[in-house]
C-alpha cells in the first residue's frame, strides 16, 4: 500500500469533477486501500479520490477513535435528506482551518461497497457531515466555498504563504 500526495488549496486540480467508477475491480480496491492508508496517516476521518488526484467517484471514511469502522463509498448518491445542522469542518486540503458549515442533518446514501455490492445507508451526525463533505470533493467543491468571499480569500492568502515557506 502507498501513502498518496494530498492536494492543497488553492490547487486548481481540487476543482476537477470525478467520473463514475465503471467496474469495482482490483485497481479500484488498491486505490481504496491506498486512500485509507493516506487518510489514517494524515490523520483524518475522510478522504476523497479527487484530493489525491484521482478523478474517480470514490470516498473513504472512518470516524471511529480506533480505526475500527472503515467505510468505502463508490459512486455515492444522496437519495434522501432532511433537516439542517451546522458543524465546524476542517479539510486535509485546507490544513489548520476550521469553520462552521450548514448541511443536511439526516441523509440516505446509495453506493457500491469495496466488493462492488450496492448498499444503502441512513445516517446523521458526524458521519452524515463527512459523507456530504467528501461528496462535495468529487464535484470539485470545498467547504471554504460555503464561507464569505472575504474569508475564502483570507484563507487562500494564508495557504499560499504557508506553501512559499515550504518551497
Ligand atoms: O476531506 C477531508 O479532507 C477530510 C476531512 C473530513 C471531515 C470534514 C468535515 C468534518 C469532519 C471531517 C478531514 O478529516 S478534516 C480533519 C478532521 C479530523 C477529525 C475531525 C474533524 C476534522
Ligand atoms: Zn476535505
Short mmCIF file of C-alpha atoms in Angstrom, two decimals, residues 19-161:
data_model
loop_
_atom_site.label_atom_id
_atom_site.label_comp_id
_atom_site.label_asym_id
_atom_site.label_seq_id
_atom_site.Cartn_x
_atom_site.Cartn_y
_atom_site.Cartn_z
CA UNK A 19 -16.17 10.33 -13.10
CA UNK A 20 -18.26 7.32 -12.03
CA UNK A 21 -16.43 4.02 -11.49
CA UNK A 22 -17.44 1.65 -14.32
CA UNK A 23 -16.33 -1.55 -12.56
CA UNK A 24 -15.19 -2.17 -8.97
CA UNK A 25 -12.08 -4.21 -9.81
CA UNK A 26 -8.70 -4.81 -8.13
CA UNK A 27 -7.35 -1.48 -9.38
CA UNK A 28 -10.17 0.35 -7.57
CA UNK A 29 -9.63 -1.80 -4.46
CA UNK A 30 -5.92 -0.85 -4.46
CA UNK A 31 -6.92 2.82 -4.75
CA UNK A 32 -9.32 2.39 -1.80
CA UNK A 33 -6.61 0.74 0.32
CA UNK A 34 -4.09 3.48 -0.55
CA UNK A 35 -6.69 6.15 0.31
CA UNK A 36 -7.33 4.56 3.73
CA UNK A 37 -3.58 4.43 4.44
CA UNK A 38 -3.21 8.06 3.34
CA UNK A 39 -6.22 9.19 5.42
CA UNK A 40 -5.06 7.41 8.60
CA UNK A 41 -1.53 8.78 8.24
CA UNK A 42 -2.68 12.40 7.76
CA UNK A 43 -4.55 11.90 10.17
CA UNK A 44 -8.07 12.48 9.02
CA UNK A 45 -11.52 10.89 9.19
CA UNK A 46 -12.35 11.16 5.49
CA UNK A 47 -10.71 11.43 2.08
CA UNK A 48 -12.00 11.79 -1.49
CA UNK A 49 -10.17 10.50 -4.60
CA UNK A 50 -10.00 13.99 -6.15
CA UNK A 51 -7.81 15.08 -3.19
CA UNK A 52 -5.20 12.52 -4.27
CA UNK A 53 -5.51 13.49 -7.96
CA UNK A 54 -7.67 10.52 -9.00
CA UNK A 55 -10.82 11.55 -10.86
CA UNK A 56 -12.94 8.59 -9.74
CA UNK A 57 -16.09 8.80 -7.56
CA UNK A 58 -14.53 7.10 -4.54
CA UNK A 59 -14.50 8.25 -0.90
CA UNK A 60 -13.21 6.61 2.30
CA UNK A 61 -14.32 7.49 5.84
CA UNK A 62 -13.58 6.25 9.36
CA UNK A 63 -14.96 8.37 12.21
CA UNK A 64 -14.03 5.82 14.91
CA UNK A 65 -11.37 6.60 17.54
CA UNK A 66 -9.52 3.33 16.87
CA UNK A 67 -9.66 2.91 13.06
CA UNK A 68 -12.27 0.17 13.57
CA UNK A 69 -15.00 1.44 11.26
CA UNK A 70 -13.55 1.92 7.74
CA UNK A 71 -16.27 2.75 5.24
CA UNK A 72 -15.76 2.99 1.45
CA UNK A 73 -18.34 4.66 -0.79
CA UNK A 74 -18.08 4.15 -4.57
CA UNK A 75 -20.38 6.16 -6.88
CA UNK A 76 -22.21 7.59 -3.82
CA UNK A 77 -25.60 9.29 -4.35
CA UNK A 78 -27.68 11.00 -1.68
CA UNK A 79 -31.23 9.75 -2.32
CA UNK A 80 -32.91 11.39 0.70
CA UNK A 81 -32.04 14.21 3.07
CA UNK A 82 -33.80 16.19 5.78
CA UNK A 83 -33.16 18.89 8.35
CA UNK A 84 -30.19 21.19 8.72
CA UNK A 85 -27.22 21.11 11.05
CA UNK A 86 -24.23 23.45 11.44
CA UNK A 87 -20.88 21.89 12.39
CA UNK A 88 -17.24 23.06 12.40
CA UNK A 89 -15.48 21.49 9.44
CA UNK A 90 -11.84 21.04 8.54
CA UNK A 91 -10.17 19.57 5.45
CA UNK A 92 -6.87 17.81 4.78
CA UNK A 93 -6.59 20.03 1.71
CA UNK A 94 -7.03 23.20 3.83
CA UNK A 95 -4.88 22.40 6.91
CA UNK A 96 -5.40 24.34 10.14
CA UNK A 97 -8.68 25.97 9.09
CA UNK A 98 -11.94 25.09 10.86
CA UNK A 99 -15.16 26.94 10.09
CA UNK A 100 -18.89 26.23 10.67
CA UNK A 101 -20.82 24.87 7.66
CA UNK A 102 -24.54 24.08 7.49
CA UNK A 103 -25.52 20.79 5.84
CA UNK A 104 -28.41 18.30 5.80
CA UNK A 105 -28.86 16.69 9.22
CA UNK A 106 -30.08 13.24 8.08
CA UNK A 107 -29.14 11.60 4.78
CA UNK A 108 -29.70 8.31 2.97
CA UNK A 109 -26.83 7.46 0.65
CA UNK A 110 -26.82 4.77 -2.07
CA UNK A 111 -23.38 3.48 -3.12
CA UNK A 112 -21.25 0.49 -4.10
CA UNK A 113 -19.00 -1.03 -1.41
CA UNK A 114 -15.39 -2.29 -1.82
CA UNK A 115 -16.75 -5.55 -3.28
CA UNK A 116 -18.97 -3.71 -5.76
CA UNK A 117 -22.18 -4.60 -3.86
CA UNK A 118 -24.99 -2.00 -3.88
CA UNK A 119 -25.66 -0.60 -0.41
CA UNK A 120 -27.93 1.99 1.18
CA UNK A 121 -27.15 3.73 4.48
CA UNK A 122 -29.16 6.25 6.53
CA UNK A 123 -27.04 8.34 8.89
CA UNK A 124 -26.87 11.58 10.88
CA UNK A 125 -24.23 13.39 12.96
CA UNK A 126 -20.54 13.48 12.07
CA UNK A 127 -20.82 10.61 9.56
CA UNK A 128 -23.53 12.48 7.63
CA UNK A 129 -21.40 15.65 7.63
CA UNK A 130 -18.32 13.78 6.48
CA UNK A 131 -20.14 11.98 3.64
CA UNK A 132 -21.52 15.29 2.35
CA UNK A 133 -18.09 16.96 2.70
CA UNK A 134 -16.39 14.16 0.76
CA UNK A 135 -19.09 14.02 -1.93
CA UNK A 136 -18.55 17.76 -2.49
CA UNK A 137 -14.88 16.97 -3.21
CA UNK A 138 -15.99 14.60 -6.01
CA UNK A 139 -17.64 17.61 -7.68
CA UNK A 140 -14.69 19.95 -7.15
CA UNK A 141 -16.39 21.76 -4.24
CA UNK A 142 -14.59 22.65 -0.98
CA UNK A 143 -16.02 23.60 2.43
CA UNK A 144 -14.42 27.07 2.04
CA UNK A 145 -16.89 27.65 -0.82
CA UNK A 146 -19.64 27.95 1.82
CA UNK A 147 -17.80 30.83 3.52
CA UNK A 148 -17.83 34.52 2.55
CA UNK A 149 -15.56 35.57 -0.34
CA UNK A 150 -13.58 37.69 2.12
CA UNK A 151 -12.94 34.70 4.42
CA UNK A 152 -12.13 32.43 1.45
CA UNK A 153 -9.60 34.97 0.07
CA UNK A 154 -8.02 35.34 3.51
CA UNK A 155 -7.64 31.54 3.74
CA UNK A 156 -6.25 31.39 0.18
CA UNK A 157 -3.58 34.01 1.02
CA UNK A 158 -2.69 32.11 4.23
CA UNK A 159 -2.31 28.79 2.34
CA UNK A 160 -0.17 30.43 -0.40
CA UNK A 161 2.07 31.99 2.27
#
